[in-house]
Amino acid sequence: MSKSQNGWNAGPKTEIRIVSPKVPGTNVDFPQGVLAGDVETVLMYVAAEFHRTVEPLKDGECWGYFYKNIEGSSELSNHASGTAIDLNAPAHPMGRANTFSAAKVAAIRKILAFCEGVVRWGGDYSGRKDDMHFEINKGASEVARIARKIRALSAPKPPSTPKPPAQPAKLVVDGKLGPATIRRWQQVMGTPVDGKISDPSELVRAVQRLLRSKGHQIDVDGRGIRQDGRYYLTTYALQGYLGTERDGRMSAPVSELVKAIQRRLNTNKF
Ligand SMILES: [Zn+2]
């Protein structure tokens, strides 16, 4: 697959998963969209903080995915991988420097600092400036780390007392994918903990990313782990990962795969 300038997979919308989110806390859409998952989390954080601390975003003036080369180059733009956004584009056009006041630049610097180098601003380009432009500048694991940091901002703060026990109680190995098992799985994977597998699910995405890192060719779409006896590619990959019988199905009400998951979680890793 071809890559955009920052090394992310680029292609038409049939080949990469582009979503069109609303910027959290605004009425502003990104109709062209961004790459789903952690990139979406990070870029929508940048957009939301830009709106809150730099200047209000204008609906219809914010751009995202676009399959094209960098202007004046044969290299694919980071817009072609859904890993770049343009904010209030008409007011901050490519090629014009210093379109933001010093106070606004300072606010932009705070957003960039929070992202720890994972996001690069076009206003920092050494050549032609591109003030409207923000892009992912690191690989998947660094982006995932910042996405977790962002999700933790909205997670409820744990009470300071009483202290949670150092070792969680062992899960019962009963082969049932219930709330206690899901909650522990979410804790171990570092996703939001609610004891439910939503559709799509951050937990499933995290498991899919892990499986992909082990060479299983599956989509990171947050779907495909369900104790309903149906065939899912993600379940098939998970069975390969845990070494249980590979039929792609999580049988109900008792599943050997779920037992293997519970045994693994009782080691406090996955
Ligand atoms: Zn751009």
GROMACS .gro file of C-alpha atoms and ligand atoms in nm:
model
  271
    1MET     CA    1   0.000   0.000   0.000
    2SER     CA    2   0.127   0.350  -0.072
    3LYS     CA    3   0.226   0.574   0.219
    4SER     CA    4   0.174   0.941   0.282
    5GLN     CA    5   0.469   1.165   0.374
    6ASN     CA    6   0.449   1.065   0.745
    7GLY     CA    7   0.457   0.690   0.671
    8TRP     CA    8   0.087   0.614   0.730
    9ASN     CA    9  -0.107   0.401   0.478
   10ALA     CA   10  -0.269   0.620   0.217
   11GLY     CA   11  -0.533   0.532  -0.035
   12PRO     CA   12  -0.889   0.578  -0.153
   13LYS     CA   13  -1.168   0.549   0.105
   14THR     CA   14  -1.227   0.188   0.005
   15GLU     CA   15  -0.882   0.100   0.142
   16ILE     CA   16  -0.853   0.298   0.466
   17ARG     CA   17  -1.116   0.357   0.731
   18ILE     CA   18  -1.216   0.723   0.725
   19VAL     CA   19  -1.478   0.858   0.968
   20SER     CA   20  -1.640   1.200   0.976
   21PRO     CA   21  -1.668   1.303   1.340
   22LYS     CA   22  -1.809   1.621   1.488
   23VAL     CA   23  -1.548   1.807   1.691
   24PRO     CA   24  -1.625   1.735   2.059
   25GLY     CA   25  -1.800   2.029   2.223
   26THR     CA   26  -1.880   2.206   1.892
   27ASN     CA   27  -2.119   2.193   1.597
   28VAL     CA   28  -1.829   2.169   1.354
   29ASP     CA   29  -1.810   1.873   1.117
   30PHE     CA   30  -1.519   1.724   0.932
   31PRO     CA   31  -1.718   1.605   0.631
   32GLN     CA   32  -1.408   1.475   0.452
   33GLY     CA   33  -1.314   1.284   0.766
   34VAL     CA   34  -1.003   1.151   0.936
   35LEU     CA   35  -0.856   0.806   0.992
   36ALA     CA   36  -1.065   0.616   1.250
   37GLY     CA   37  -0.926   0.519   1.590
   38ASP     CA   38  -0.635   0.678   1.774
   39VAL     CA   39  -0.557   0.927   1.494
   40GLU     CA   40  -0.919   1.044   1.512
   41THR     CA   41  -0.890   1.082   1.892
   42VAL     CA   42  -0.570   1.288   1.868
   43LEU     CA   43  -0.676   1.511   1.576
   44MET     CA   44  -1.020   1.576   1.725
   45TYR     CA   45  -0.849   1.671   2.053
   46VAL     CA   46  -0.636   1.921   1.860
   47ALA     CA   47  -0.946   2.061   1.687
   48ALA     CA   48  -1.148   2.083   2.010
   49GLU     CA   49  -0.865   2.254   2.199
   50PHE     CA   50  -0.806   2.488   1.905
   51HIS     CA   51  -1.174   2.583   1.924
   52ARG     CA   52  -1.160   2.630   2.302
   53THR     CA   53  -0.824   2.809   2.338
   54VAL     CA   54  -0.716   2.956   2.000
   55GLU     CA   55  -1.024   3.067   1.807
   56PRO     CA   56  -1.371   2.929   1.737
   57LEU     CA   57  -1.380   2.677   1.452
   58LYS     CA   58  -1.601   2.767   1.158
   59ASP     CA   59  -1.820   2.492   1.020
   60GLY     CA   60  -1.748   2.430   0.652
   61GLU     CA   61  -1.396   2.576   0.680
   62CYS     CA   62  -1.228   2.271   0.837
   63TRP     CA   63  -1.091   2.006   0.606
   64GLY     CA   64  -0.963   1.652   0.651
   65TYR     CA   65  -0.910   1.347   0.430
   66PHE     CA   66  -0.825   1.418   0.068
   67TYR     CA   67  -0.645   1.178  -0.168
   68LYS     CA   68  -0.385   1.405  -0.327
   69ASN     CA   69  -0.016   1.479  -0.359
   70ILE     CA   70   0.159   1.751  -0.161
   71GLU     CA   71   0.125   2.066  -0.372
   72GLY     CA   72   0.424   2.093  -0.602
   73SER     CA   73   0.549   1.744  -0.514
   74SER     CA   74   0.499   1.383  -0.621
   75GLU     CA   75   0.476   1.272  -0.256
   76LEU     CA   76   0.132   1.184  -0.114
   77SER     CA   77  -0.002   1.446   0.126
   78ASN     CA   78  -0.078   1.337   0.483
   79HIS     CA   79  -0.438   1.430   0.401
   80ALA     CA   80  -0.432   1.120   0.176
   81SER     CA   81  -0.394   0.894   0.481
   82GLY     CA   82  -0.654   1.084   0.689
   83THR     CA   83  -0.381   1.193   0.930
   84ALA     CA   84  -0.397   1.568   0.866
   85ILE     CA   85  -0.655   1.841   0.923
   86ASP     CA   86  -0.687   2.203   0.817
   87LEU     CA   87  -0.854   2.438   1.065
   88ASN     CA   88  -1.035   2.758   0.960
   89ALA     CA   89  -0.860   2.716   0.628
   90PRO     CA   90  -0.963   3.038   0.445
   91ALA     CA   91  -0.824   3.257   0.726
   92HIS     CA   92  -0.491   3.074   0.740
   93PRO     CA   93  -0.403   2.980   0.381
   94MET     CA   94  -0.104   2.777   0.275
   95GLY     CA   95   0.199   2.988   0.194
   96ARG     CA   96   0.110   3.281   0.418
   97ALA     CA   97   0.308   3.312   0.744
   98ASN     CA   98   0.201   3.475   1.074
   99THR     CA   99  -0.173   3.448   1.027
  100PHE     CA  100  -0.213   3.398   1.403
  101SER     CA  101  -0.143   3.656   1.678
  102ALA     CA  102   0.131   3.583   1.931
  103ALA     CA  103  -0.132   3.492   2.192
  104LYS     CA  104  -0.293   3.244   1.951
  105VAL     CA  105   0.044   3.093   1.864
  106ALA     CA  106   0.112   3.048   2.236
  107ALA     CA  107  -0.220   2.862   2.269
  108ILE     CA  108  -0.131   2.643   1.971
  109ARG     CA  109   0.206   2.566   2.134
  110LYS     CA  110   0.026   2.440   2.445
  111ILE     CA  111  -0.180   2.196   2.238
  112LEU     CA  112   0.133   2.074   2.056
  113ALA     CA  113   0.320   2.036   2.386
  114PHE     CA  114   0.042   1.816   2.525
  115CYS     CA  115   0.077   1.594   2.219
  116GLU     CA  116   0.452   1.552   2.282
  117GLY     CA  117   0.565   1.575   1.920
  118VAL     CA  118   0.298   1.340   1.788
  119VAL     CA  119   0.133   1.636   1.611
  120ARG     CA  120   0.321   1.878   1.385
  121TRP     CA  121   0.187   2.221   1.290
  122GLY     CA  122   0.225   2.354   0.935
  123GLY     CA  123   0.319   2.691   1.085
  124ASP     CA  124   0.641   2.524   1.198
  125TYR     CA  125   0.743   2.409   0.851
  126SER     CA  126   1.090   2.534   0.765
  127GLY     CA  127   0.991   2.604   0.405
  128ARG     CA  128   0.646   2.711   0.289
  129LYS     CA  129   0.429   2.778   0.596
  130ASP     CA  130   0.085   2.618   0.623
  131ASP     CA  131  -0.080   2.776   0.928
  132MET     CA  132  -0.414   2.596   0.892
  133HIS     CA  133  -0.251   2.252   0.886
  134PHE     CA  134  -0.199   2.000   1.170
  135GLU     CA  135  -0.075   1.647   1.104
  136ILE     CA  136   0.029   1.326   1.273
  137ASN     CA  137   0.407   1.310   1.286
  138LYS     CA  138   0.470   0.973   1.457
  139GLY     CA  139   0.381   0.605   1.423
  140ALA     CA  140   0.092   0.406   1.569
  141SER     CA  141   0.235   0.328   1.913
  142GLU     CA  142   0.319   0.693   1.991
  143VAL     CA  143  -0.023   0.803   1.864
  144ALA     CA  144  -0.186   0.537   2.083
  145ARG     CA  145  -0.002   0.667   2.389
  146ILE     CA  146  -0.125   1.024   2.335
  147ALA     CA  147  -0.477   0.896   2.259
  148ARG     CA  148  -0.478   0.717   2.597
  149LYS     CA  149  -0.361   1.039   2.763
  150ILE     CA  150  -0.649   1.225   2.598
  151ARG     CA  151  -0.909   0.964   2.698
  152ALA     CA  152  -0.781   0.975   3.055
  153LEU     CA  153  -0.868   1.348   3.067
  154SER     CA  154  -1.239   1.270   3.042
  155ALA     CA  155  -1.231   0.958   3.260
  156PRO     CA  156  -1.372   1.010   3.610
  157LYS     CA  157  -1.101   1.061   3.870
  158PRO     CA  158  -1.059   0.765   4.106
  159PRO     CA  159  -1.131   0.845   4.472
  160SER     CA  160  -0.815   0.908   4.673
  161THR     CA  161  -0.934   0.682   4.959
  162PRO     CA  162  -0.982   0.399   5.016
  163LYS     CA  163  -0.691   0.263   4.815
  164PRO     CA  164  -0.779  -0.015   4.572
  165PRO     CA  165  -0.628  -0.352   4.657
  166ALA     CA  166  -0.289  -0.405   4.493
  167GLN     CA  167  -0.395  -0.742   4.349
  168PRO     CA  168  -0.744  -0.764   4.202
  169ALA     CA  169  -0.951  -1.067   4.297
  170LYS     CA  170  -0.916  -1.360   4.054
  171LEU     CA  171  -1.184  -1.397   3.790
  172VAL     CA  172  -1.393  -1.713   3.804
  173VAL     CA  173  -1.298  -1.923   3.497
  174ASP     CA  174  -1.654  -2.002   3.389
  175GLY     CA  175  -1.636  -1.935   3.014
  176LYS     CA  176  -1.896  -1.657   3.035
  177LEU     CA  177  -1.813  -1.315   2.895
  178GLY     CA  178  -1.988  -1.120   3.172
  179PRO     CA  179  -1.937  -0.771   3.319
  180ALA     CA  180  -1.660  -0.874   3.563
  181THR     CA  181  -1.454  -1.036   3.288
  182ILE     CA  182  -1.508  -0.745   3.049
  183ARG     CA  183  -1.422  -0.493   3.321
  184ARG     CA  184  -1.094  -0.672   3.400
  185TRP     CA  185  -1.015  -0.702   3.029
  186GLN     CA  186  -1.070  -0.325   2.990
  187GLN     CA  187  -0.845  -0.256   3.289
  188VAL     CA  188  -0.568  -0.478   3.154
  189MET     CA  189  -0.594  -0.328   2.801
  190GLY     CA  190  -0.608   0.029   2.934
  191THR     CA  191  -0.942   0.118   2.771
  192PRO     CA  192  -1.239   0.291   2.942
  193VAL     CA  193  -1.385   0.054   3.204
  194ASP     CA  194  -1.764   0.007   3.195
  195GLY     CA  195  -1.804  -0.373   3.194
  196LYS     CA  196  -1.976  -0.367   2.854
  197ILE     CA  197  -1.867  -0.434   2.496
  198SER     CA  198  -2.025  -0.150   2.299
  199ASP     CA  199  -2.068  -0.150   1.922
  200PRO     CA  200  -1.805  -0.046   1.829
  201SER     CA  201  -1.591  -0.100   2.137
  202GLU     CA  202  -1.263   0.060   2.242
  203LEU     CA  203  -1.173  -0.267   2.415
  204VAL     CA  204  -1.224  -0.464   2.093
  205ARG     CA  205  -1.017  -0.205   1.903
  206ALA     CA  206  -0.736  -0.245   2.156
  207VAL     CA  207  -0.749  -0.625   2.123
  208GLN     CA  208  -0.756  -0.592   1.742
  209ARG     CA  209  -0.449  -0.367   1.749
  210LEU     CA  210  -0.271  -0.624   1.965
  211LEU     CA  211  -0.368  -0.906   1.728
  212ARG     CA  212  -0.254  -0.700   1.429
  213SER     CA  213   0.080  -0.642   1.601
  214LYS     CA  214   0.108  -1.023   1.620
  215GLY     CA  215   0.054  -1.050   1.244
  216HIS     CA  216  -0.320  -1.124   1.225
  217GLN     CA  217  -0.468  -0.945   0.922
  218ILE     CA  218  -0.787  -0.799   1.070
  219ASP     CA  219  -0.953  -0.457   1.066
  220VAL     CA  220  -0.939  -0.236   1.374
  221ASP     CA  221  -1.311  -0.160   1.369
  222GLY     CA  222  -1.412  -0.230   1.730
  223ARG     CA  223  -1.640  -0.518   1.627
  224GLY     CA  224  -1.622  -0.898   1.630
  225ILE     CA  225  -1.598  -1.009   1.992
  226ARG     CA  226  -1.941  -1.128   2.099
  227GLN     CA  227  -2.057  -1.440   2.279
  228ASP     CA  228  -2.328  -1.524   2.030
  229GLY     CA  229  -2.195  -1.835   1.856
  230ARG     CA  230  -2.145  -1.650   1.526
  231TYR     CA  231  -1.833  -1.648   1.313
  232TYR     CA  232  -1.606  -1.340   1.339
  233LEU     CA  233  -1.259  -1.294   1.193
  234THR     CA  234  -1.147  -1.117   1.513
  235THR     CA  235  -1.262  -1.414   1.721
  236TYR     CA  236  -1.073  -1.646   1.486
  237ALA     CA  237  -0.756  -1.438   1.532
  238LEU     CA  238  -0.806  -1.428   1.909
  239GLN     CA  239  -0.829  -1.808   1.917
  240GLY     CA  240  -0.498  -1.824   1.732
  241TYR     CA  241  -0.343  -1.581   1.978
  242LEU     CA  242  -0.462  -1.776   2.285
  243GLY     CA  243  -0.409  -2.122   2.135
  244THR     CA  244  -0.766  -2.249   2.162
  245GLU     CA  245  -0.959  -2.437   1.895
  246ARG     CA  246  -0.999  -2.213   1.589
  247ASP     CA  247  -1.358  -2.201   1.464
  248GLY     CA  248  -1.406  -1.822   1.474
  249ARG     CA  249  -1.700  -1.855   1.712
  250MET     CA  250  -1.745  -1.764   2.079
  251SER     CA  251  -2.002  -2.022   2.182
  252ALA     CA  252  -2.273  -1.944   2.437
  253PRO     CA  253  -2.340  -1.977   2.723
  254VAL     CA  254  -1.996  -2.132   2.790
  255SER     CA  255  -1.693  -2.078   2.569
  256GLU     CA  256  -1.349  -2.239   2.584
  257LEU     CA  257  -1.210  -1.917   2.434
  258VAL     CA  258  -1.360  -1.710   2.717
  259LYS     CA  259  -1.206  -1.951   2.969
  260ALA     CA  260  -0.867  -1.892   2.804
  261ILE     CA  261  -0.927  -1.515   2.818
  262GLN     CA  262  -1.015  -1.539   3.189
  263ARG     CA  263  -0.706  -1.748   3.267
  264ARG     CA  264  -0.490  -1.495   3.081
  265LEU     CA  265  -0.649  -1.199   3.263
  266ASN     CA  266  -0.581  -1.371   3.597
  267THR     CA  267  -0.212  -1.318   3.517
  268ASN     CA  268  -0.293  -0.942   3.496
  269LYS     CA  269  -0.171  -0.921   3.137
  270PHE     CA  270  -0.315  -0.996   2.798
  271ZN      ZN  271  -0.343   2.065   0.515
   0.00000   0.00000   0.00000
